[in-house]
Structure formats: structure tokens, C-alpha cells
């Protein structure tokens, strides 16, 4: 086990490169199971979840080759297993994304019910009911989703819950189904669009990506292509917030400002000066931030994955801000840890009212999920003293070399054995 030690009080300044998006890389890696012929996936972030996904594919017999710059070549011609075992997928909810592609192409699958962050209910019912509507025979036995199918057939599916992984799983399955599939109440996130673009490049026919209705014309086969995953909008927003909290300056390269307009708007509201280009963002904060109100919502609304970071910003801002969480019902656990550092936070059900204090004070804190861990690191950057952050395996699931990137900007942060 490891922890991060952060000595606060340093103004961040400099330039860093943004990594590829984990939430785009994982579904694209799953989509390689649809391809007849090798695929190359570029801009892959070096993260624990990506490593787990590669290990999962390798366990199935898929041949993987890692090239320079984290481009991964995937060849499924040697696949021999169609099972995603519990010991590999228990920490990663995205493991369920292999279910749709395996069923669609190979006709049978056995996938452990997924794990991930303990941030609320994220049922797999949408995945199962959607695949059943497409003709799959699915049962849950001994903690596994076990399914068989001849060739899946197109269906008109209205998803009861707007879910990103549900949209992606059903979209991948429909890409090889016979006939037309219509997915209503589909997720609009950029990572869904990236996956649709990848499948279309493989020879698929998906229309409506980025809207709430997807129309997928099934094809007989898909071919391998080269695809570069999009930049990580949540990593981008996290570093912008960190620099704003320390009243510093940063230029983030290899990113896409259009992916996080809601976050940029809130940071500007807090007092940050932000300039954007095609693939870069520059932020300067010359004053103590002002508190902002946010309400999370599916894209293009304010992302739930940036809620914890804005809570940290509000904790040291002038004034009070109200944060309303509408996506996950158990996502204020980071606030309890920040209270240990002196944050003035009052939680009332799905909302938190945060009144800023001039400075936080270092205290031992424990990460409870991926984005909570990021918010505690941000709080440590502005706290007096040395803040130890425990259980950082959460942060390694979603941030590539976070201590190295923050150190490039002047933070006093190091990874040490627990």
C-alpha cells in the first residue's frame, strides 16, 4: 500500500500534457473484441483500470502488443475464453463492457457482476434487459451474468436510466446485430461519441451519437482500424481547479476545451481568467476564488466526476456555494474527510452547502472513491502542514502520474510506502 504526502502552500505554475481519457479508452478496448483483424488504439493512459482491461483481454487469449507512446495493438484472432472472472473485474465497473461485444460476435459470454467505486447504485439491469430485447438468453448465477445468443437482432429499446456504460454496451452489441436498433434515452457524453466514431471507422453504422437517440444499423462484420482516444476532460478539469485553488497559472496541452464547457464556465465564475485554443487551455487565477453553486447532470451539464473537486475549491473560497448531486446518491463522502481539515460543509441529503475558510489545515485523510481522492489531493495543496492521503489505489484508477504532473507545476508532493 502507498500514500501521498502533500505539503501545502505552493502556488502552481507551468505546463503539462493531458492524458487520454480512461472513460473513452476502456470502451474502445472492449470494442476491439468486435473486430476481425488487428486494431491499434492510441493515446491510452497508463492507469490501473487500463492495465486490468488488458489483463482481462489477455486472459481471454487476445494478443496485445504495447508500442511506444502507449499505443496498444489488439488482435482477437487467438481468443479462446469468453469469461471475465471476478478476481479481475471486482474493482472495475467498466468490465461489464465486454458483455455486449462477446455476445454479439461469439454468441456466448460469462461476465462477473462488476465492482468499482462505492458511490451509489449503478445497476446492470439496463444492460441485461437491452440485450434480452435483442434476443440474448441471460441469467445471473453465482455472481456472474451468463448469456448465449445466436445472432442478436435489432430492437427498439428505451433505457429507463440514462447510463453511459449501458449505452456503450448496447451500442456495441447492436453494431453486429441483424437489422436496426434504436436506443432511446441514450447518454450523450463525449466518450460515447468517441466510441461511436471508432465503431463507424471499423465499418459500423451508428447515427445520432451525442443525442439522446441512437440508430444503429447492424453489419455482418467489423474490421480493425487505428483509433486515438480523446483527451481526458476530467483530468483537465481537475488540474484547472487545482491551479485555481492555489492562485496560480497553467497551460494544459493536448486537451479539448469543447469537452468541458460547463466546468470552464464555473471556474470563470469563480474568478479565473481562462483562454482556450483548439487543443489547449490556459488558466490564471490572481485572487482568492469566489464560491460557486453547481448542480451535477448528465452531459452537457456539470459532470458528477468534477463535483468533489469543486467542493474543494468552494472550501477555500470567499462566500458560500451550494452543491447539488443528482447523478449518484452517495457522493459526498469526501466532504467528511475535508471537514477533518477544517472545511465548513453542511450536508443535507443530496446537497452540500460550503462556506469557504481562509485556509485548511493538514490532517490524515482517506480516499473513498476515485474523484474523492482527487479532491483530497487538491485540498492538501492549499492546506497548512503535511497532508497524508491514504488508499490512493483509487486515484491510480483514473489519474496518470498525478504526483509527477503536480510536481511539474511546483507542488510539494510525493508517493511513499504506507
Short mmCIF file of C-alpha atoms in Angstrom, two decimals:
data_model
loop_
_atom_site.label_atom_id
_atom_site.label_comp_id
_atom_site.label_asym_id
_atom_site.label_seq_id
_atom_site.Cartn_x
_atom_site.Cartn_y
_atom_site.Cartn_z
CA UNK A 1 0.00 0.00 0.00
CA UNK A 2 1.11 3.55 -0.72
CA UNK A 3 0.05 7.04 0.29
CA UNK A 4 0.62 10.57 -0.97
CA UNK A 5 2.25 13.17 1.26
CA UNK A 6 1.40 16.75 0.32
CA UNK A 7 2.93 19.87 1.85
CA UNK A 8 0.56 22.68 1.03
CA UNK A 9 1.06 26.36 0.33
CA UNK A 10 2.82 26.27 -3.04
CA UNK A 11 1.47 28.26 -5.98
CA UNK A 12 1.20 26.06 -9.06
CA UNK A 13 2.67 27.36 -12.32
CA UNK A 14 3.72 25.73 -15.58
CA UNK A 15 2.62 23.49 -18.45
CA UNK A 16 1.55 19.84 -18.51
CA UNK A 17 0.14 17.41 -21.05
CA UNK A 18 -3.29 15.87 -20.58
CA UNK A 19 -3.58 12.10 -20.92
CA UNK A 20 -6.10 10.13 -22.92
CA UNK A 21 -9.48 9.61 -21.27
CA UNK A 22 -9.86 6.44 -19.21
CA UNK A 23 -13.63 6.55 -19.80
CA UNK A 24 -13.01 6.55 -23.55
CA UNK A 25 -10.13 4.08 -23.58
CA UNK A 26 -11.94 1.30 -21.70
CA UNK A 27 -14.98 1.02 -24.03
CA UNK A 28 -12.77 1.28 -27.11
CA UNK A 29 -10.60 -1.53 -25.73
CA UNK A 30 -13.80 -3.56 -25.28
CA UNK A 31 -14.84 -2.69 -28.85
CA UNK A 32 -11.68 -4.35 -30.19
CA UNK A 33 -13.49 -7.64 -29.45
CA UNK A 34 -15.83 -6.79 -32.34
CA UNK A 35 -13.05 -6.52 -34.91
CA UNK A 36 -11.93 -9.16 -37.36
CA UNK A 37 -8.30 -8.21 -37.72
CA UNK A 38 -5.85 -6.27 -35.54
CA UNK A 39 -6.73 -2.88 -34.10
CA UNK A 40 -4.47 -0.12 -32.83
CA UNK A 41 -5.69 2.11 -30.03
CA UNK A 42 -3.62 5.23 -29.34
CA UNK A 43 -3.42 7.84 -26.57
CA UNK A 44 -4.09 5.13 -23.98
CA UNK A 45 -3.48 6.39 -20.43
CA UNK A 46 -1.22 4.30 -18.20
CA UNK A 47 -3.75 3.56 -15.46
CA UNK A 48 -4.65 0.64 -13.24
CA UNK A 49 -8.06 0.18 -14.91
CA UNK A 50 -6.41 0.08 -18.35
CA UNK A 51 -3.90 -2.49 -17.11
CA UNK A 52 -6.75 -4.56 -15.68
CA UNK A 53 -8.61 -4.39 -19.00
CA UNK A 54 -5.52 -5.51 -20.89
CA UNK A 55 -5.03 -8.36 -18.43
CA UNK A 56 -8.68 -9.35 -18.89
CA UNK A 57 -8.31 -9.43 -22.69
CA UNK A 58 -5.09 -11.34 -22.36
CA UNK A 59 -6.77 -13.88 -20.09
CA UNK A 60 -9.29 -14.48 -22.88
CA UNK A 61 -6.44 -15.27 -25.25
CA UNK A 62 -6.37 -11.93 -27.06
CA UNK A 63 -2.90 -10.93 -28.23
CA UNK A 64 -1.81 -7.46 -27.11
CA UNK A 65 1.30 -5.52 -28.08
CA UNK A 66 2.19 -2.20 -26.44
CA UNK A 67 4.02 0.20 -28.75
CA UNK A 68 5.83 3.42 -27.93
CA UNK A 69 3.60 6.21 -26.64
CA UNK A 70 1.06 3.78 -25.15
CA UNK A 71 -0.40 2.69 -28.45
CA UNK A 72 -1.85 -0.78 -27.92
CA UNK A 73 -2.28 -3.24 -30.78
CA UNK A 74 -5.06 -5.77 -30.17
CA UNK A 75 -5.53 -8.98 -32.17
CA UNK A 76 -8.57 -11.10 -31.23
CA UNK A 77 -7.90 -13.90 -33.71
CA UNK A 78 -6.40 -16.02 -30.91
CA UNK A 79 -9.29 -15.58 -28.45
CA UNK A 80 -10.27 -18.82 -26.71
CA UNK A 81 -12.05 -17.81 -23.48
CA UNK A 82 -15.26 -15.82 -23.18
CA UNK A 83 -15.24 -15.28 -19.43
CA UNK A 84 -14.45 -12.18 -17.36
CA UNK A 85 -13.55 -13.59 -13.93
CA UNK A 86 -14.46 -11.94 -10.65
CA UNK A 87 -10.87 -11.61 -9.43
CA UNK A 88 -10.08 -9.33 -12.37
CA UNK A 89 -13.24 -7.25 -12.57
CA UNK A 90 -14.18 -6.76 -8.90
CA UNK A 91 -12.55 -3.32 -8.73
CA UNK A 92 -13.68 -2.05 -12.14
CA UNK A 93 -17.24 -1.44 -13.20
CA UNK A 94 -16.25 -1.00 -16.85
CA UNK A 95 -15.58 -4.74 -17.04
CA UNK A 96 -19.23 -5.24 -17.98
CA UNK A 97 -18.44 -3.56 -21.31
CA UNK A 98 -17.08 -6.83 -22.69
CA UNK A 99 -20.51 -8.47 -22.34
CA UNK A 100 -22.16 -6.91 -25.40
CA UNK A 101 -19.23 -7.37 -27.82
CA UNK A 102 -18.60 -11.01 -26.82
CA UNK A 103 -22.26 -11.96 -27.14
CA UNK A 104 -22.63 -10.14 -30.45
CA UNK A 105 -19.58 -11.69 -32.11
CA UNK A 106 -19.08 -15.05 -30.41
CA UNK A 107 -22.55 -15.95 -29.15
CA UNK A 108 -21.76 -16.72 -25.51
CA UNK A 109 -20.31 -14.90 -22.52
CA UNK A 110 -19.78 -15.19 -18.78
CA UNK A 111 -19.03 -11.88 -17.05
CA UNK A 112 -18.74 -11.30 -13.31
CA UNK A 113 -21.01 -8.66 -11.85
CA UNK A 114 -18.78 -5.58 -11.72
CA UNK A 115 -17.37 -3.56 -8.83
CA UNK A 116 -15.85 -0.07 -8.86
CA UNK A 117 -16.27 2.96 -6.62
CA UNK A 118 -18.80 2.82 -3.79
CA UNK A 119 -20.63 5.97 -4.83
CA UNK A 120 -24.16 4.67 -5.15
CA UNK A 121 -26.42 2.36 -7.06
CA UNK A 122 -25.34 1.60 -10.62
CA UNK A 123 -27.43 -1.44 -11.55
CA UNK A 124 -26.77 -3.61 -14.57
CA UNK A 125 -30.49 -4.07 -15.28
CA UNK A 126 -30.35 -1.77 -18.32
CA UNK A 127 -27.58 -3.87 -19.89
CA UNK A 128 -29.42 -7.14 -19.27
CA UNK A 129 -32.88 -6.01 -20.36
CA UNK A 130 -31.47 -4.39 -23.50
CA UNK A 131 -29.55 -7.49 -24.54
CA UNK A 132 -32.59 -9.67 -23.83
CA UNK A 133 -34.63 -7.40 -26.11
CA UNK A 134 -32.04 -8.13 -28.80
CA UNK A 135 -32.54 -11.88 -28.40
CA UNK A 136 -29.89 -12.87 -25.85
CA UNK A 137 -30.66 -15.53 -23.25
CA UNK A 138 -29.20 -14.15 -19.99
CA UNK A 139 -29.21 -15.42 -16.42
CA UNK A 140 -27.42 -14.31 -13.25
CA UNK A 141 -25.86 -17.25 -11.44
CA UNK A 142 -23.26 -17.30 -8.65
CA UNK A 143 -22.36 -13.65 -9.20
CA UNK A 144 -21.95 -13.97 -12.97
CA UNK A 145 -24.01 -12.79 -15.92
CA UNK A 146 -24.15 -15.86 -18.16
CA UNK A 147 -25.50 -15.41 -21.67
CA UNK A 148 -25.91 -17.09 -25.02
CA UNK A 149 -27.22 -15.83 -28.32
CA UNK A 150 -27.47 -16.86 -31.92
CA UNK A 151 -27.12 -13.68 -33.93
CA UNK A 152 -28.54 -10.74 -31.99
CA UNK A 153 -31.39 -8.90 -33.70
CA UNK A 154 -32.19 -5.23 -33.79
CA UNK A 155 -34.70 -3.85 -31.29
CA UNK A 156 -36.32 -0.62 -30.19
CA UNK A 157 -35.01 -0.04 -26.67
CA UNK A 158 -35.95 2.75 -24.29
CA UNK A 159 -33.48 2.75 -21.42
CA UNK A 160 -35.18 3.50 -18.10
CA UNK A 161 -31.97 5.11 -16.81
CA UNK A 162 -29.63 7.30 -18.83
CA UNK A 163 -26.43 5.33 -18.35
CA UNK A 164 -23.09 5.73 -20.10
CA UNK A 165 -21.93 2.12 -19.82
CA UNK A 166 -25.41 0.87 -20.68
CA UNK A 167 -25.48 2.98 -23.83
CA UNK A 168 -21.99 1.82 -24.80
CA UNK A 169 -22.65 -1.88 -24.16
CA UNK A 170 -25.89 -1.96 -26.14
CA UNK A 171 -24.40 0.16 -28.93
CA UNK A 172 -21.51 -2.29 -29.34
CA UNK A 173 -23.85 -5.28 -29.32
CA UNK A 174 -26.17 -3.64 -31.86
CA UNK A 175 -23.27 -2.94 -34.21
CA UNK A 176 -23.24 -6.65 -35.19
CA UNK A 177 -26.95 -7.38 -34.73
CA UNK A 178 -29.23 -8.22 -37.64
CA UNK A 179 -31.39 -5.21 -38.52
CA UNK A 180 -31.86 -1.82 -36.91
CA UNK A 181 -31.57 -0.98 -33.22
CA UNK A 182 -32.94 2.27 -31.80
CA UNK A 183 -31.64 3.29 -28.36
CA UNK A 184 -33.69 5.98 -26.66
CA UNK A 185 -32.64 7.93 -23.56
CA UNK A 186 -29.06 7.31 -24.64
CA UNK A 187 -26.14 9.00 -22.88
CA UNK A 188 -24.66 11.99 -24.71
CA UNK A 189 -21.19 12.02 -23.14
CA UNK A 190 -18.18 12.68 -25.38
CA UNK A 191 -16.82 9.23 -24.53
CA UNK A 192 -19.96 7.67 -26.07
CA UNK A 193 -19.41 9.76 -29.21
CA UNK A 194 -15.77 8.65 -29.33
CA UNK A 195 -16.82 5.00 -29.18
CA UNK A 196 -19.42 5.52 -31.92
CA UNK A 197 -16.79 7.20 -34.11
CA UNK A 198 -14.46 4.26 -33.55
CA UNK A 199 -17.13 1.69 -34.48
CA UNK A 200 -18.12 3.67 -37.57
CA UNK A 201 -14.46 3.74 -38.64
CA UNK A 202 -14.48 -0.07 -38.24
CA UNK A 203 -17.32 -0.26 -40.76
CA UNK A 204 -20.29 0.16 -38.43
CA UNK A 205 -23.30 2.38 -39.00
CA UNK A 206 -24.26 4.44 -35.93
CA UNK A 207 -26.21 7.66 -36.27
CA UNK A 208 -27.18 10.18 -33.61
CA UNK A 209 -24.14 9.95 -31.35
CA UNK A 210 -24.19 12.92 -28.99
CA UNK A 211 -28.01 12.95 -28.90
CA UNK A 212 -30.49 11.02 -26.78
CA UNK A 213 -31.50 8.73 -29.69
CA UNK A 214 -29.08 6.38 -31.41
CA UNK A 215 -29.93 4.49 -34.58
CA UNK A 216 -27.63 1.53 -35.24
CA UNK A 217 -27.78 -0.45 -38.47
CA UNK A 218 -26.19 -3.83 -37.79
CA UNK A 219 -23.50 -5.09 -40.13
CA UNK A 220 -22.14 -8.59 -40.76
CA UNK A 221 -18.60 -7.85 -39.63
CA UNK A 222 -16.27 -5.09 -38.46
CA UNK A 223 -12.63 -4.60 -39.35
CA UNK A 224 -9.63 -3.46 -37.34
CA UNK A 225 -8.60 0.19 -37.59
CA UNK A 226 -6.33 2.68 -35.82
CA UNK A 227 -8.14 4.90 -33.32
CA UNK A 228 -6.83 7.61 -30.98
CA UNK A 229 -8.95 8.10 -27.87
CA UNK A 230 -9.98 11.62 -26.92
CA UNK A 231 -8.35 13.68 -24.13
CA UNK A 232 -9.46 13.25 -20.52
CA UNK A 233 -11.87 16.07 -19.73
CA UNK A 234 -12.00 15.16 -16.02
CA UNK A 235 -8.21 15.19 -15.65
CA UNK A 236 -8.25 18.54 -17.46
CA UNK A 237 -10.86 19.95 -15.08
CA UNK A 238 -9.05 18.59 -12.03
CA UNK A 239 -5.77 20.36 -12.87
CA UNK A 240 -7.56 23.58 -13.79
CA UNK A 241 -9.27 23.51 -10.39
CA UNK A 242 -6.02 22.72 -8.56
CA UNK A 243 -4.29 25.72 -10.11
CA UNK A 244 -7.27 27.99 -9.43
CA UNK A 245 -7.21 26.95 -5.76
CA UNK A 246 -3.51 27.83 -5.43
CA UNK A 247 -3.99 31.15 -7.30
CA UNK A 248 -1.52 30.08 -9.97
CA UNK A 249 -1.17 29.75 -13.73
CA UNK A 250 -1.20 26.74 -16.02
CA UNK A 251 -1.29 25.81 -19.68
CA UNK A 252 -2.76 22.38 -20.36
CA UNK A 253 -1.77 20.85 -23.70
CA UNK A 254 -3.27 18.01 -25.77
CA UNK A 255 -6.76 18.60 -24.43
CA UNK A 256 -10.10 19.72 -25.89
CA UNK A 257 -11.85 22.74 -24.33
CA UNK A 258 -15.15 21.86 -26.02
CA UNK A 259 -15.45 18.79 -23.80
CA UNK A 260 -15.74 20.71 -20.53
CA UNK A 261 -17.56 23.96 -21.22
CA UNK A 262 -19.67 23.62 -18.05
CA UNK A 263 -16.55 23.32 -15.89
CA UNK A 264 -14.79 26.22 -17.59
CA UNK A 265 -17.89 28.39 -17.07
CA UNK A 266 -17.88 27.68 -13.31
CA UNK A 267 -14.15 28.34 -12.98
CA UNK A 268 -14.59 31.65 -14.77
CA UNK A 269 -17.44 32.43 -12.41
CA UNK A 270 -15.07 31.75 -9.51
CA UNK A 271 -12.72 34.44 -10.81
CA UNK A 272 -10.32 32.57 -13.10
CA UNK A 273 -9.15 34.07 -16.37
CA UNK A 274 -9.24 31.32 -18.99
CA UNK A 275 -8.07 31.33 -22.61
CA UNK A 276 -8.64 28.38 -24.93
CA UNK A 277 -7.30 27.12 -28.24
CA UNK A 278 -8.06 24.10 -30.36
CA UNK A 279 -6.08 21.74 -28.15
CA UNK A 280 -5.01 23.82 -25.14
CA UNK A 281 -6.40 25.72 -22.17
CA UNK A 282 -4.63 28.40 -20.14
CA UNK A 283 -5.86 29.47 -16.71
CA UNK A 284 -4.68 32.32 -14.49
CA UNK A 285 -6.15 32.94 -11.03
CA UNK A 286 -4.89 36.15 -9.43
CA UNK A 287 -7.23 36.24 -6.44
CA UNK A 288 -8.85 34.02 -3.88
CA UNK A 289 -11.63 32.11 -5.66
CA UNK A 290 -15.27 33.01 -5.18
CA UNK A 291 -17.63 30.21 -4.20
CA UNK A 292 -19.90 28.85 -6.94
CA UNK A 293 -23.16 26.92 -6.98
CA UNK A 294 -23.22 23.74 -9.04
CA UNK A 295 -25.75 21.03 -9.83
CA UNK A 296 -24.49 17.87 -11.45
CA UNK A 297 -26.23 16.50 -14.53
CA UNK A 298 -25.52 14.20 -17.47
CA UNK A 299 -23.54 15.76 -20.32
CA UNK A 300 -23.62 18.57 -21.36
CA UNK A 301 -24.41 19.54 -17.77
CA UNK A 302 -21.88 19.84 -14.98
CA UNK A 303 -20.17 16.43 -14.65
CA UNK A 304 -20.62 14.45 -11.44
CA UNK A 305 -16.96 13.45 -11.79
CA UNK A 306 -15.97 17.10 -11.14
CA UNK A 307 -18.28 17.64 -8.16
CA UNK A 308 -15.72 16.68 -5.49
CA UNK A 309 -13.06 18.96 -6.97
CA UNK A 310 -15.41 21.96 -6.94
CA UNK A 311 -16.30 21.14 -3.34
CA UNK A 312 -12.59 21.51 -2.55
CA UNK A 313 -12.46 24.85 -4.37
CA UNK A 314 -15.51 26.12 -2.52
CA UNK A 315 -13.94 25.05 0.78
CA UNK A 316 -11.25 27.77 0.49
CA UNK A 317 -13.28 30.36 -1.47
CA UNK A 318 -14.89 33.59 -0.41
CA UNK A 319 -18.63 33.28 0.27
CA UNK A 320 -20.81 30.18 0.23
CA UNK A 321 -21.68 27.74 -2.54
CA UNK A 322 -24.34 25.08 -2.77
CA UNK A 323 -23.50 21.80 -4.47
CA UNK A 324 -26.38 19.55 -5.57
CA UNK A 325 -25.64 15.97 -6.62
CA UNK A 326 -28.29 14.47 -8.91
CA UNK A 327 -26.43 11.56 -10.50
CA UNK A 328 -25.17 9.40 -7.60
CA UNK A 329 -26.78 9.25 -4.18
CA UNK A 330 -23.65 8.55 -2.13
CA UNK A 331 -21.12 11.01 -3.42
CA UNK A 332 -20.36 13.38 -0.54
CA UNK A 333 -18.00 11.10 1.37
CA UNK A 334 -15.09 13.38 0.52
CA UNK A 335 -16.81 16.20 2.40
CA UNK A 336 -16.49 14.29 5.66
CA UNK A 337 -12.74 13.98 5.09
CA UNK A 338 -12.42 17.67 4.19
CA UNK A 339 -14.20 18.57 7.41
CA UNK A 340 -11.25 16.96 9.20
CA UNK A 341 -9.10 19.62 7.52
CA UNK A 342 -11.31 22.44 8.76
CA UNK A 343 -13.72 22.79 5.84
CA UNK A 344 -17.10 24.30 6.72
CA UNK A 345 -19.51 21.94 4.97
CA UNK A 346 -23.12 21.17 5.84
CA UNK A 347 -24.62 18.13 4.10
CA UNK A 348 -28.36 17.81 3.68
CA UNK A 349 -29.34 14.76 1.66
CA UNK A 350 -28.28 15.32 -1.95
CA UNK A 351 -26.90 18.81 -1.38
CA UNK A 352 -23.96 20.35 0.44
CA UNK A 353 -23.59 23.97 1.49
CA UNK A 354 -19.96 25.01 1.70
CA UNK A 355 -18.80 28.24 3.31
CA UNK A 356 -15.21 28.98 2.45
CA UNK A 357 -12.48 29.38 5.06
CA UNK A 358 -9.22 31.26 4.56
CA UNK A 359 -7.11 28.14 4.83
CA UNK A 360 -7.40 24.46 5.51
CA UNK A 361 -5.17 22.63 7.97
CA UNK A 362 -3.39 19.37 7.21
CA UNK A 363 -4.86 16.17 8.62
CA UNK A 364 -4.69 12.49 7.71
CA UNK A 365 -7.42 11.74 5.16
CA UNK A 366 -8.61 8.65 3.35
CA UNK A 367 -9.79 8.38 -0.25
CA UNK A 368 -13.19 6.72 -0.59
CA UNK A 369 -13.53 6.74 -4.38
CA UNK A 370 -11.68 7.92 -7.47
CA UNK A 371 -12.82 11.54 -7.66
CA UNK A 372 -12.97 11.92 -3.87
CA UNK A 373 -9.28 11.06 -3.79
CA UNK A 374 -8.56 13.84 -6.30
CA UNK A 375 -10.46 16.38 -4.20
CA UNK A 376 -8.43 15.45 -1.12
CA UNK A 377 -5.20 15.93 -3.04
CA UNK A 378 -6.44 19.37 -4.10
CA UNK A 379 -7.33 20.22 -0.51
CA UNK A 380 -3.86 19.14 0.57
CA UNK A 381 -2.28 21.51 -1.95
CA UNK A 382 -3.72 24.51 -0.09
CA UNK A 383 -3.61 23.20 3.49
CA UNK A 384 -1.13 24.30 6.17
CA UNK A 385 1.23 21.47 7.01
CA UNK A 386 1.64 17.98 5.61
CA UNK A 387 -1.44 16.05 4.47
CA UNK A 388 -1.18 12.27 4.13
CA UNK A 389 -3.75 10.80 1.70
CA UNK A 390 -4.35 7.08 2.20
CA UNK A 391 -5.94 4.45 -0.08
CA UNK A 392 -4.60 6.12 -3.21
CA UNK A 393 -5.22 3.00 -5.28
CA UNK A 394 -8.47 4.82 -6.08
CA UNK A 395 -6.62 7.74 -7.66
CA UNK A 396 -4.39 5.40 -9.68
CA UNK A 397 -7.52 4.11 -11.39
CA UNK A 398 -8.14 7.46 -13.07
CA UNK A 399 -5.10 9.77 -12.97
CA UNK A 400 -1.86 9.05 -14.79
CA UNK A 401 1.17 10.03 -12.68
CA UNK A 402 -0.74 12.64 -10.69
CA UNK A 403 2.12 13.35 -8.28
CA UNK A 404 4.58 13.78 -11.15
CA UNK A 405 2.33 16.18 -13.05
CA UNK A 406 1.60 18.26 -9.95
CA UNK A 407 5.32 18.32 -9.10
CA UNK A 408 5.99 19.68 -12.60
CA UNK A 409 3.76 22.60 -11.64
CA UNK A 410 5.63 23.18 -8.36
CA UNK A 411 3.63 21.15 -5.86
CA UNK A 412 5.43 19.53 -2.93
CA UNK A 413 4.01 16.03 -3.25
CA UNK A 414 5.48 12.56 -3.05
CA UNK A 415 4.37 8.96 -3.07
CA UNK A 416 5.62 6.93 -0.11
CA UNK A 417 5.04 3.44 1.29
CA UNK A 418 2.21 3.26 3.80
#
